[in-house]
Amino acid sequence: MVTATENAQLRVVVEFSGGLEMLFSDQKRHVISIPTTDENGKPVTVAYLIEYLCKNVMKDSRKELFVLDSQIRPGILVLINDADWELEGEEKYAIQNGDNILFVSTLHGG
Amino acid sequence: MGTGNETGVEALNSLIASKEQELARLKKQLVEAEGADKRASEQAQETPWRWPLKAEEYDRYGRQIILPGFGTDGQLRLRASRVLLVGAGGLGCPAAAYLAGAGIGRIGIVDGDVVEASNLHRQIAHSTSRVGVFKAESLIAHLRDLNPLVQYTAYTTHLTPQNAEEIVSQYDLVLDCTDHPTSRYLISDTCVLLEKPLVSASALRTDGQLIVLNAPVGSQGSMKGGPCYRCVFPVPPPAESLTSCGEGGVLGPAVGTMGVLQAGEAIKVLLKGKGWLESEVEDVRPSLMLFSSPLLGGVSMRTVRMRGRRKDCFACGEGSKLSLASLKDGSTDYVAFCGGKGGATVNVLEPNERISAKQYADRRTKDEHLLLDVREAEHFSVASIDGAVNVPFSRIHTAAGEKERPSWLPPTLPTDAPIYVVCRVGNDSQVVTRRLKDIGMDEGGKRVIVDIKGGMRAWKNEVDETLPFT
């Protein structure tokens, strides 16, 4: 049982838009698998996912364009299944299998 | 002779008779015609124009009036509306054209810039013959030709905290067609204070975003009504994370699409007028539309649900200290709030760590060295200085973790050969110079690493004016 839980993975679709994809190998859509629980045995949250992306998916060294003071950088919207993460509990939102998490850099050109 | 003469007289008499007959007939016709004219004009006076729109308005707007839900009432509503567009660029041009075409009563355009040739691939209302003309005036020249029935006002200035109230208060709805966070926050704050709905759009490269704010309008401090720009984006992005159209490029049809959509949303808000149900005013969750049209791939539009009003919003929230007075007296510093002006000059090097483009031109023929061009590959591929090696700024960052000799450094370059760093306008080159020194590439001081002040723009101005600059 315990082993099964440890091995269990969540499949998450992570998308980047508004130029953020440049920090992630110019790839807009990533399908990744993450553990269901963190090192403390708690269900993984969006905060966990962000750290995971920085450590494992981001190739660019300019982490500050994604995370600033251990928070998502101002000017980036996080959307959980097409809704602003503020409607879903922000970084505390517990990720479900099959979730779509979209990171959008706000644009200002015109 | 006599006979001949008689014949001549007869012929003339007969001709006169026939002409007299013709004259009588014409006189009769004239009397009839005059009578008909008089009757027509009398009739016209008796029956005044019975329709709410003018004949030319029915001709011009008929195709939209017959849309279900639009109607004559809708057209009257548009005619009674006053719309302000801030920005007459890639968004403002198409947005204004559709609004003028639709018959908005009065359109104001705010823009302090003049038309440049580099604008024309996307700012479609301007023209080659109007390069150098104020954008606000150039756009209105285009709009007047499109629809002379609309009243137009040009403001050939940028919107500032000082002039915002006076300008915005004369309109019913605002379109944010600007290109920088400072103006976006200023416009939103002004719209909150003056209770105007705001249609905000933006675009860069091949992407665009659109959101309708403050619609329905709610008063400051109330939780009713749509959120403002600050509710959605309470903290501006760091200035160094911003990319302008000049740096990142922009696809004309992508920004044009956003301007067109903006006009569509504005028309919808105006048609709705004050007709909001009480249930629609509470807990408004606007949609943010995300548009993407990558050069290698299909087009996508995605709508995501955003949050409503923020109780503690700086502008529209409870206990907000923002007021028209605080706006005007400058106590809300938008430039400082957004971390300085866009494209702010970086200053991370000492004067002796930099050389001018002219100095480099003198040195480049004398010493063995490496010229490192850190512009993105797209800029580099347009034009570069002979012998330059391109390592884009983003890749230098990517490679910073590597301990070994960077792959771009020619193995034959002596350890004391200088490295000159150049970028577009002289900001990134400073950051790279500092970074290269930090990771020890100056060989403990043996190697000179300096940047070229003012970048490729300075090279064009001081050394080679034939160089295409992007």
XYZ file of C-alpha atoms in Angstrom:
580
model
C 0.000 0.000 0.000
C 2.628 2.462 1.116
C 4.806 1.652 -1.898
C 1.874 2.055 -4.204
C 1.176 5.552 -2.836
C 4.809 6.516 -3.138
C 4.927 5.387 -6.717
C 1.630 6.965 -7.674
C 1.979 9.818 -10.120
C -0.233 12.641 -11.263
C -0.372 13.493 -14.908
C -0.475 17.262 -15.364
C -0.626 19.335 -18.516
C 1.472 22.459 -18.025
C 1.223 25.242 -20.600
C 3.125 28.478 -21.072
C 2.006 31.521 -23.002
C 2.790 35.199 -23.589
C 6.517 34.535 -24.028
C 7.072 32.362 -20.919
C 7.560 29.381 -23.207
C 10.968 30.856 -24.057
C 12.125 29.923 -20.564
C 10.947 26.352 -21.101
C 12.784 25.275 -24.253
C 10.395 27.239 -26.481
C 7.776 24.595 -25.850
C 4.255 25.806 -25.057
C 2.821 22.509 -23.820
C 4.433 20.017 -21.471
C 2.825 16.834 -20.196
C 4.557 15.894 -16.976
C 4.164 13.372 -14.219
C 4.672 14.408 -10.620
C 4.322 12.453 -7.370
C 0.918 12.582 -5.678
C 2.459 13.578 -2.359
C 5.413 15.701 -1.306
C 8.286 14.675 1.011
C 6.012 15.223 4.016
C 3.349 12.945 2.618
C 1.004 15.840 1.878
C -0.873 16.085 -1.442
C 1.137 18.132 -3.915
C 0.060 21.706 -4.531
C 0.639 24.304 -7.224
C 3.506 25.628 -5.072
C 5.131 22.192 -5.358
C 4.549 22.178 -9.102
C 6.211 25.582 -9.520
C 9.287 24.413 -7.641
C 9.274 21.193 -9.647
C 9.163 23.152 -12.923
C 12.097 25.322 -11.850
C 14.200 22.311 -10.892
C 13.283 19.841 -13.588
C 11.744 21.495 -16.640
C 13.241 24.987 -16.908
C 16.438 25.043 -18.957
C 16.961 28.811 -18.838
C 18.976 30.082 -15.882
C 16.872 33.237 -15.610
C 14.717 31.818 -12.794
C 13.845 35.377 -11.740
C 11.713 35.733 -14.864
C 9.464 32.973 -13.466
C 9.858 33.033 -9.691
C 10.747 36.081 -7.619
C 11.249 35.954 -3.830
C 9.929 32.365 -3.888
C 6.642 33.606 -5.353
C 5.464 33.498 -8.921
C 6.753 36.701 -10.570
C 4.302 39.615 -10.719
C 2.884 39.864 -14.224
C 2.367 36.109 -14.534
C -1.158 34.751 -14.306
C -1.669 31.193 -13.137
C -4.771 29.481 -14.448
C -6.017 26.208 -13.069
C -8.289 24.480 -15.564
C -8.957 27.833 -17.267
C -9.770 29.744 -14.087
C -7.631 32.309 -12.266
C -5.852 30.455 -9.454
C -7.172 33.068 -7.018
C -10.550 31.420 -7.498
C -9.040 28.028 -6.603
C -6.919 28.746 -3.537
C -3.777 29.982 -5.294
C -0.585 28.075 -4.547
C -2.289 25.913 -1.930
C -4.534 24.306 -4.544
C -4.072 20.510 -4.406
C -3.329 19.215 -7.869
C -5.639 16.575 -9.306
C -4.792 14.018 -11.926
C -5.362 15.478 -15.399
C -5.304 19.120 -14.305
C -4.335 21.780 -16.798
C -2.120 24.492 -15.338
C -1.490 27.476 -17.590
C 1.115 30.162 -16.886
C 0.563 33.372 -18.846
C 2.900 36.311 -18.932
C 0.840 39.481 -19.264
C 1.584 41.436 -22.406
C 1.828 45.195 -22.588
C 2.605 45.948 -26.242
C 0.110 47.582 -28.516
C -37.444 86.365 -109.052
C -41.017 87.297 -107.787
C -42.093 83.720 -107.458
C -38.908 82.842 -105.768
C -39.397 85.671 -103.242
C -42.999 84.617 -102.479
C -41.836 81.123 -101.817
C -39.229 82.463 -99.379
C -41.865 84.463 -97.416
C -44.209 81.496 -97.180
C -41.505 79.271 -95.922
C -40.494 81.760 -93.252
C -44.127 82.284 -92.150
C -44.616 78.606 -91.850
C -41.389 78.248 -89.829
C -42.444 81.068 -87.464
C -45.841 79.435 -86.998
C -44.310 76.121 -86.072
C -41.802 77.773 -83.682
C -44.662 79.662 -82.029
C -46.481 76.427 -81.534
C -43.399 74.879 -80.018
C -42.924 77.907 -77.742
C -46.516 77.635 -76.506
C -46.023 73.941 -75.806
C -42.818 74.607 -73.838
C -44.495 77.384 -71.817
C -47.274 75.002 -70.922
C -44.756 72.382 -69.882
C -42.979 74.965 -67.760
C -46.133 75.909 -65.932
C -46.867 72.250 -65.260
C -43.363 71.575 -64.050
C -43.379 74.604 -61.743
C -46.667 73.496 -60.339
C -45.364 69.995 -59.659
C -42.268 71.385 -57.898
C -44.383 73.619 -55.729
C -46.693 70.797 -54.804
C -43.716 68.543 -53.948
C -42.103 71.135 -51.707
C -45.415 71.876 -50.020
C -45.895 68.181 -49.433
C -42.377 67.885 -48.019
C -43.113 70.670 -45.573
C -46.339 69.079 -44.566
C -44.726 65.651 -43.797
C -41.471 66.040 -41.860
C -38.868 63.172 -41.705
C -40.625 60.577 -39.607
C -37.647 58.329 -38.708
C -35.260 58.515 -35.752
C -32.147 58.200 -37.918
C -31.245 60.242 -40.990
C -31.662 58.683 -44.426
C -27.878 58.440 -44.863
C -27.604 56.706 -41.504
C -30.042 54.003 -42.587
C -27.983 53.553 -45.732
C -24.730 53.376 -43.844
C -25.661 51.332 -40.781
C -28.499 49.158 -42.113
C -26.439 45.973 -42.140
C -25.728 46.157 -38.429
C -29.130 47.564 -37.442
C -30.844 44.428 -38.763
C -28.768 42.207 -36.461
C -30.906 40.527 -33.815
C -30.483 42.494 -30.598
C -29.079 45.586 -32.315
C -31.946 47.492 -33.910
C -32.569 51.208 -34.329
C -32.299 51.595 -30.559
C -28.819 50.148 -30.690
C -27.796 52.550 -33.421
C -29.209 55.500 -31.481
C -27.274 54.357 -28.449
C -24.021 54.248 -30.411
C -24.742 57.669 -31.887
C -25.250 59.079 -28.410
C -21.999 57.526 -27.159
C -18.580 59.085 -26.770
C -15.575 56.761 -26.870
C -11.953 57.562 -26.028
C -9.063 55.570 -27.447
C -5.748 55.984 -25.693
C -3.091 54.980 -28.207
C -3.295 55.234 -31.997
C -1.009 52.311 -32.779
C -1.438 48.647 -33.681
C -4.512 48.277 -31.456
C -5.909 51.799 -31.782
C -5.926 51.882 -35.596
C -8.214 48.902 -36.242
C -10.279 49.523 -33.082
C -10.971 53.144 -34.060
C -11.799 52.207 -37.639
C -14.485 49.735 -36.588
C -15.910 52.129 -34.005
C -16.056 54.993 -36.514
C -17.597 52.682 -39.076
C -20.243 51.621 -36.568
C -21.332 55.222 -36.037
C -20.182 56.106 -32.531
C -21.239 59.730 -31.980
C -17.919 61.103 -30.854
C -14.457 59.561 -30.890
C -11.420 60.985 -29.105
C -7.871 59.804 -29.834
C -4.981 60.384 -27.429
C -1.422 59.849 -28.678
C 1.644 62.072 -28.434
C 3.747 60.101 -30.923
C 4.234 60.716 -34.632
C 3.907 58.134 -37.403
C 7.104 56.253 -38.273
C 7.740 53.942 -41.209
C 8.288 51.032 -38.787
C 4.661 51.445 -37.614
C 3.019 50.911 -40.972
C 3.080 47.099 -41.159
C 0.512 46.986 -38.375
C -0.850 50.492 -37.733
C -3.034 50.318 -40.787
C -4.882 53.627 -40.548
C -1.695 55.641 -41.018
C -0.021 55.973 -44.377
C 3.341 56.431 -46.023
C 2.447 60.010 -46.924
C 1.701 60.791 -43.261
C 5.035 59.665 -41.763
C 6.026 62.409 -39.314
C 2.417 63.495 -38.651
C 0.948 63.118 -35.140
C -0.646 59.667 -34.914
C -3.832 61.077 -33.380
C -4.272 63.415 -36.369
C -3.245 60.833 -38.948
C -5.729 58.312 -37.571
C -8.519 60.887 -37.578
C -7.736 61.788 -41.205
C -8.328 58.118 -42.034
C -11.496 57.942 -39.923
C -13.014 61.096 -41.419
C -12.717 59.578 -44.850
C -14.282 56.380 -43.562
C -17.184 58.067 -41.790
C -17.692 61.850 -41.841
C -20.824 61.603 -39.675
C -18.742 61.035 -36.516
C -17.280 63.902 -34.470
C -13.562 63.491 -33.883
C -11.161 65.032 -31.382
C -7.383 64.591 -31.512
C -5.241 64.947 -28.376
C -1.644 65.130 -29.583
C -0.228 64.445 -26.127
C 0.333 61.427 -23.915
C -2.205 60.772 -21.194
C -0.739 61.994 -17.891
C -2.036 62.017 -14.306
C -2.492 65.777 -14.820
C -4.582 65.732 -18.013
C -6.343 62.375 -17.517
C -9.414 63.659 -15.658
C -10.114 66.481 -18.086
C -9.862 64.237 -21.126
C -11.469 61.025 -19.865
C -14.415 62.788 -18.200
C -15.725 63.818 -21.640
C -16.283 60.210 -22.707
C -18.504 57.264 -21.794
C -16.098 54.397 -22.429
C -12.327 54.034 -22.781
C -10.173 51.704 -24.856
C -6.674 51.082 -23.573
C -4.587 50.706 -26.731
C -1.276 51.700 -25.110
C 1.953 49.754 -24.838
C 3.266 50.126 -21.298
C 2.184 49.198 -17.738
C 2.497 52.824 -16.513
C -0.232 53.992 -18.883
C -2.321 50.871 -18.214
C -2.460 51.559 -14.457
C -3.095 55.287 -15.020
C -5.962 54.630 -17.429
C -7.537 52.046 -15.148
C -7.306 54.294 -12.071
C -8.862 57.189 -13.974
C -11.682 54.945 -15.196
C -12.354 53.768 -11.631
C -12.510 57.350 -10.339
C -14.707 58.596 -13.190
C -16.771 55.364 -13.343
C -16.078 54.516 -16.971
C -15.987 50.998 -18.407
C -12.600 50.062 -19.868
C -11.766 47.689 -22.701
C -8.122 46.729 -22.389
C -6.045 44.858 -24.964
C -2.378 44.148 -25.529
C -0.198 42.255 -27.967
C 3.383 41.197 -28.480
C 5.075 38.926 -31.013
C 2.269 36.599 -32.133
C 0.130 36.711 -28.960
C -2.602 38.969 -27.662
C -4.768 39.433 -24.580
C -8.124 41.143 -24.050
C -10.215 41.923 -20.977
C -13.229 44.143 -20.264
C -12.834 45.937 -16.944
C -15.092 47.992 -14.724
C -18.146 46.741 -16.620
C -20.723 47.106 -15.298
C -19.249 50.125 -13.573
C -19.255 50.133 -9.825
C -18.354 52.932 -7.503
C -15.086 53.084 -5.628
C -15.248 51.097 -2.393
C -18.220 49.006 -3.482
C -17.978 45.311 -4.291
C -20.534 45.741 -7.063
C -19.404 46.044 -10.646
C -16.549 44.544 -12.620
C -12.958 44.470 -11.384
C -10.397 47.061 -12.427
C -6.939 46.461 -13.898
C -5.404 46.542 -10.416
C -7.831 43.877 -9.122
C -6.535 41.521 -11.802
C -2.903 42.698 -11.811
C -2.242 44.239 -8.367
C 1.537 44.205 -8.781
C 3.210 45.355 -12.004
C 5.797 43.119 -13.607
C 9.432 44.028 -12.916
C 10.588 46.557 -15.524
C 13.409 44.252 -16.667
C 10.916 41.500 -17.545
C 9.160 43.724 -20.102
C 9.653 43.293 -23.813
C 8.628 46.027 -26.245
C 7.464 45.526 -29.826
C 10.805 47.043 -30.873
C 12.750 44.314 -29.051
C 10.483 41.313 -29.407
C 8.780 42.077 -32.698
C 5.068 41.942 -33.420
C 2.945 40.276 -36.087
C 0.623 42.866 -37.690
C -2.457 40.622 -37.958
C -2.016 39.438 -34.340
C -2.131 42.940 -32.846
C -4.774 43.891 -35.442
C -6.986 41.004 -34.325
C -6.820 42.288 -30.767
C -7.797 45.814 -31.846
C -10.751 44.482 -33.818
C -11.905 42.370 -30.858
C -11.546 45.418 -28.640
C -13.917 47.417 -30.858
C -16.376 44.507 -30.761
C -16.376 44.404 -26.962
C -16.741 48.196 -26.771
C -19.796 48.103 -29.050
C -21.341 45.393 -26.867
C -20.786 47.357 -23.660
C -22.318 50.473 -25.271
C -25.341 48.553 -26.578
C -25.925 47.170 -23.112
C -25.868 50.720 -21.730
C -27.271 50.781 -18.250
C -29.382 47.716 -18.815
C -27.656 45.471 -16.282
C -29.709 43.205 -14.084
C -29.028 43.452 -10.372
C -27.754 39.842 -10.437
C -25.265 40.752 -13.172
C -23.754 43.555 -11.144
C -22.817 41.330 -8.193
C -19.663 39.259 -8.217
C -18.662 39.955 -11.805
C -16.100 37.462 -13.118
C -14.784 38.770 -16.415
C -13.166 36.635 -19.061
C -9.630 37.142 -20.216
C -9.207 36.214 -23.849
C -5.859 34.781 -24.868
C -5.008 34.819 -28.562
C -2.053 33.104 -30.125
C -1.006 32.781 -33.735
C 2.525 31.336 -33.753
C 4.329 31.521 -37.095
C 4.851 27.757 -36.972
C 1.449 26.487 -36.006
C -2.262 27.092 -35.930
C -4.222 29.895 -34.374
C -5.770 29.528 -30.936
C -8.184 31.547 -28.858
C -8.782 30.629 -25.281
C -11.013 32.265 -22.728
C -10.194 31.983 -19.057
C -12.267 33.057 -16.071
C -10.787 35.811 -13.934
C -11.423 36.970 -10.401
C -13.881 39.718 -9.508
C -13.318 42.916 -7.559
C -10.647 42.825 -4.890
C -11.866 44.078 -1.527
C -8.485 45.594 -0.700
C -7.813 46.915 -4.214
C -5.604 50.005 -4.210
C -7.912 51.755 -6.671
C -11.486 50.470 -6.363
C -11.366 48.675 -3.010
C -12.765 49.622 0.384
C -10.894 52.488 1.991
C -8.965 53.299 -1.177
C -7.072 56.553 -0.824
C -6.922 57.093 -4.579
C -8.753 60.258 -5.612
C -8.832 62.664 -8.529
C -6.893 65.101 -6.361
C -4.162 62.576 -5.483
C -3.941 61.683 -9.155
C -3.417 65.274 -10.189
C -0.976 66.312 -7.479
C 1.332 63.480 -8.484
C 1.188 61.493 -5.221
C 0.528 58.371 -7.305
C 3.819 57.946 -9.136
C 3.110 55.524 -11.969
C 6.641 55.454 -13.306
C 8.101 54.564 -9.908
C 5.282 52.057 -9.238
C 6.199 50.228 -12.441
C 9.902 50.227 -11.613
C 10.977 53.033 -13.914
C 10.365 53.834 -17.530
C 10.302 51.063 -20.100
C 13.637 50.495 -21.772
C 15.304 52.211 -18.821
C 19.024 52.544 -19.233
C 20.969 49.908 -17.373
C 24.005 51.189 -15.498
C 25.980 48.317 -14.073
C 29.456 49.091 -15.461
C 32.128 51.619 -14.528
C 33.067 54.141 -17.251
C 36.391 52.312 -17.810
C 34.503 49.089 -18.561
C 32.858 50.645 -21.608
C 34.023 52.045 -24.922
C 32.238 54.016 -27.614
C 31.358 52.579 -31.006
C 33.936 54.902 -32.587
C 36.674 53.693 -30.240
C 35.861 50.107 -31.078
C 35.977 50.932 -34.800
C 39.555 52.169 -34.311
C 40.642 49.197 -32.222
C 39.035 46.397 -34.184
C 41.560 46.600 -37.013
C 44.555 46.610 -34.659
C 44.219 43.889 -32.007
C 43.121 40.282 -32.070
C 39.868 40.182 -30.166
C 36.404 38.669 -29.973
C 33.299 40.704 -30.769
C 30.372 39.127 -28.952
C 26.960 40.193 -30.259
C 24.356 39.243 -27.649
C 21.237 40.284 -29.558
C 18.658 37.583 -30.248
C 19.407 35.601 -33.399
C 16.585 37.293 -35.344
C 18.132 40.733 -34.889
C 21.640 39.403 -35.599
C 20.533 37.717 -38.809
C 19.288 41.020 -40.262
C 22.661 42.772 -40.052
C 25.809 42.554 -37.946
C 29.379 43.828 -37.754
C 31.844 41.662 -39.718
C 33.438 38.972 -37.597
C 30.927 39.224 -34.751
C 29.983 36.023 -32.939
C 26.321 35.783 -31.968
C 25.460 34.382 -28.567
C 21.963 35.605 -27.712
C 21.433 37.105 -24.283
C 19.019 34.313 -23.366
C 21.607 31.650 -24.209
C 24.375 33.314 -22.235
C 22.087 33.058 -19.268
C 21.329 29.456 -20.008
C 25.025 28.628 -20.130
C 25.911 30.462 -16.921
C 25.893 27.311 -14.828
C 28.579 25.676 -16.959
C 31.978 25.555 -15.346
C 33.997 24.692 -18.437
C 35.046 27.045 -21.183
C 31.921 28.291 -23.033
C 31.498 26.563 -26.373
C 31.233 29.888 -28.194
C 34.704 30.995 -27.130
C 37.076 30.285 -30.069
C 39.755 27.843 -28.812
C 42.417 29.849 -30.624
C 41.641 33.109 -28.841
C 44.631 34.061 -26.641
C 43.806 34.461 -22.952
C 44.792 38.128 -23.099
C 42.732 38.950 -26.212
C 39.955 41.383 -25.352
C 36.268 40.567 -25.598
C 33.978 43.381 -26.786
C 30.286 42.896 -26.043
C 27.639 44.556 -28.167
C 23.833 44.404 -28.063
C 20.995 46.410 -29.581
C 21.076 49.651 -27.583
C 23.633 49.011 -24.846
C 21.760 47.498 -21.891
C 22.116 43.718 -22.216
C 25.767 44.140 -23.181
C 26.493 45.624 -19.754
C 24.787 42.775 -17.965
C 26.740 40.236 -20.022
C 30.057 42.040 -19.499
C 29.518 41.975 -15.753
C 28.492 38.330 -15.876
C 31.494 37.229 -17.940
C 33.782 38.922 -15.447
C 31.933 37.347 -12.554
C 32.485 33.859 -13.918
C 36.194 34.584 -14.310
C 36.439 35.031 -18.056
C 38.653 38.070 -17.610
C 41.416 35.597 -16.599
C 42.092 37.448 -13.371
C 42.402 40.797 -15.114
C 44.625 39.572 -17.975
C 41.799 39.891 -20.463
C 39.920 43.113 -21.060
C 36.147 42.679 -21.282
C 34.214 45.854 -22.162
C 30.888 46.668 -23.726
C 30.156 49.018 -26.598
C 28.136 51.996 -25.368
C 24.811 52.421 -27.157
C 25.097 49.084 -28.959
C 24.354 48.597 -32.631
C 22.309 51.791 -32.677
C 25.451 53.765 -31.757
C 27.433 51.775 -34.362
C 24.924 52.875 -36.997
C 24.972 56.508 -35.844
C 28.726 56.855 -35.321
C 30.395 54.380 -37.674
C 28.295 52.754 -40.378
C 25.080 54.509 -41.282
C 24.295 51.967 -44.022
C 23.697 49.239 -41.439
C 20.035 48.199 -41.227
C 18.962 48.563 -37.604
C 16.128 46.530 -36.137
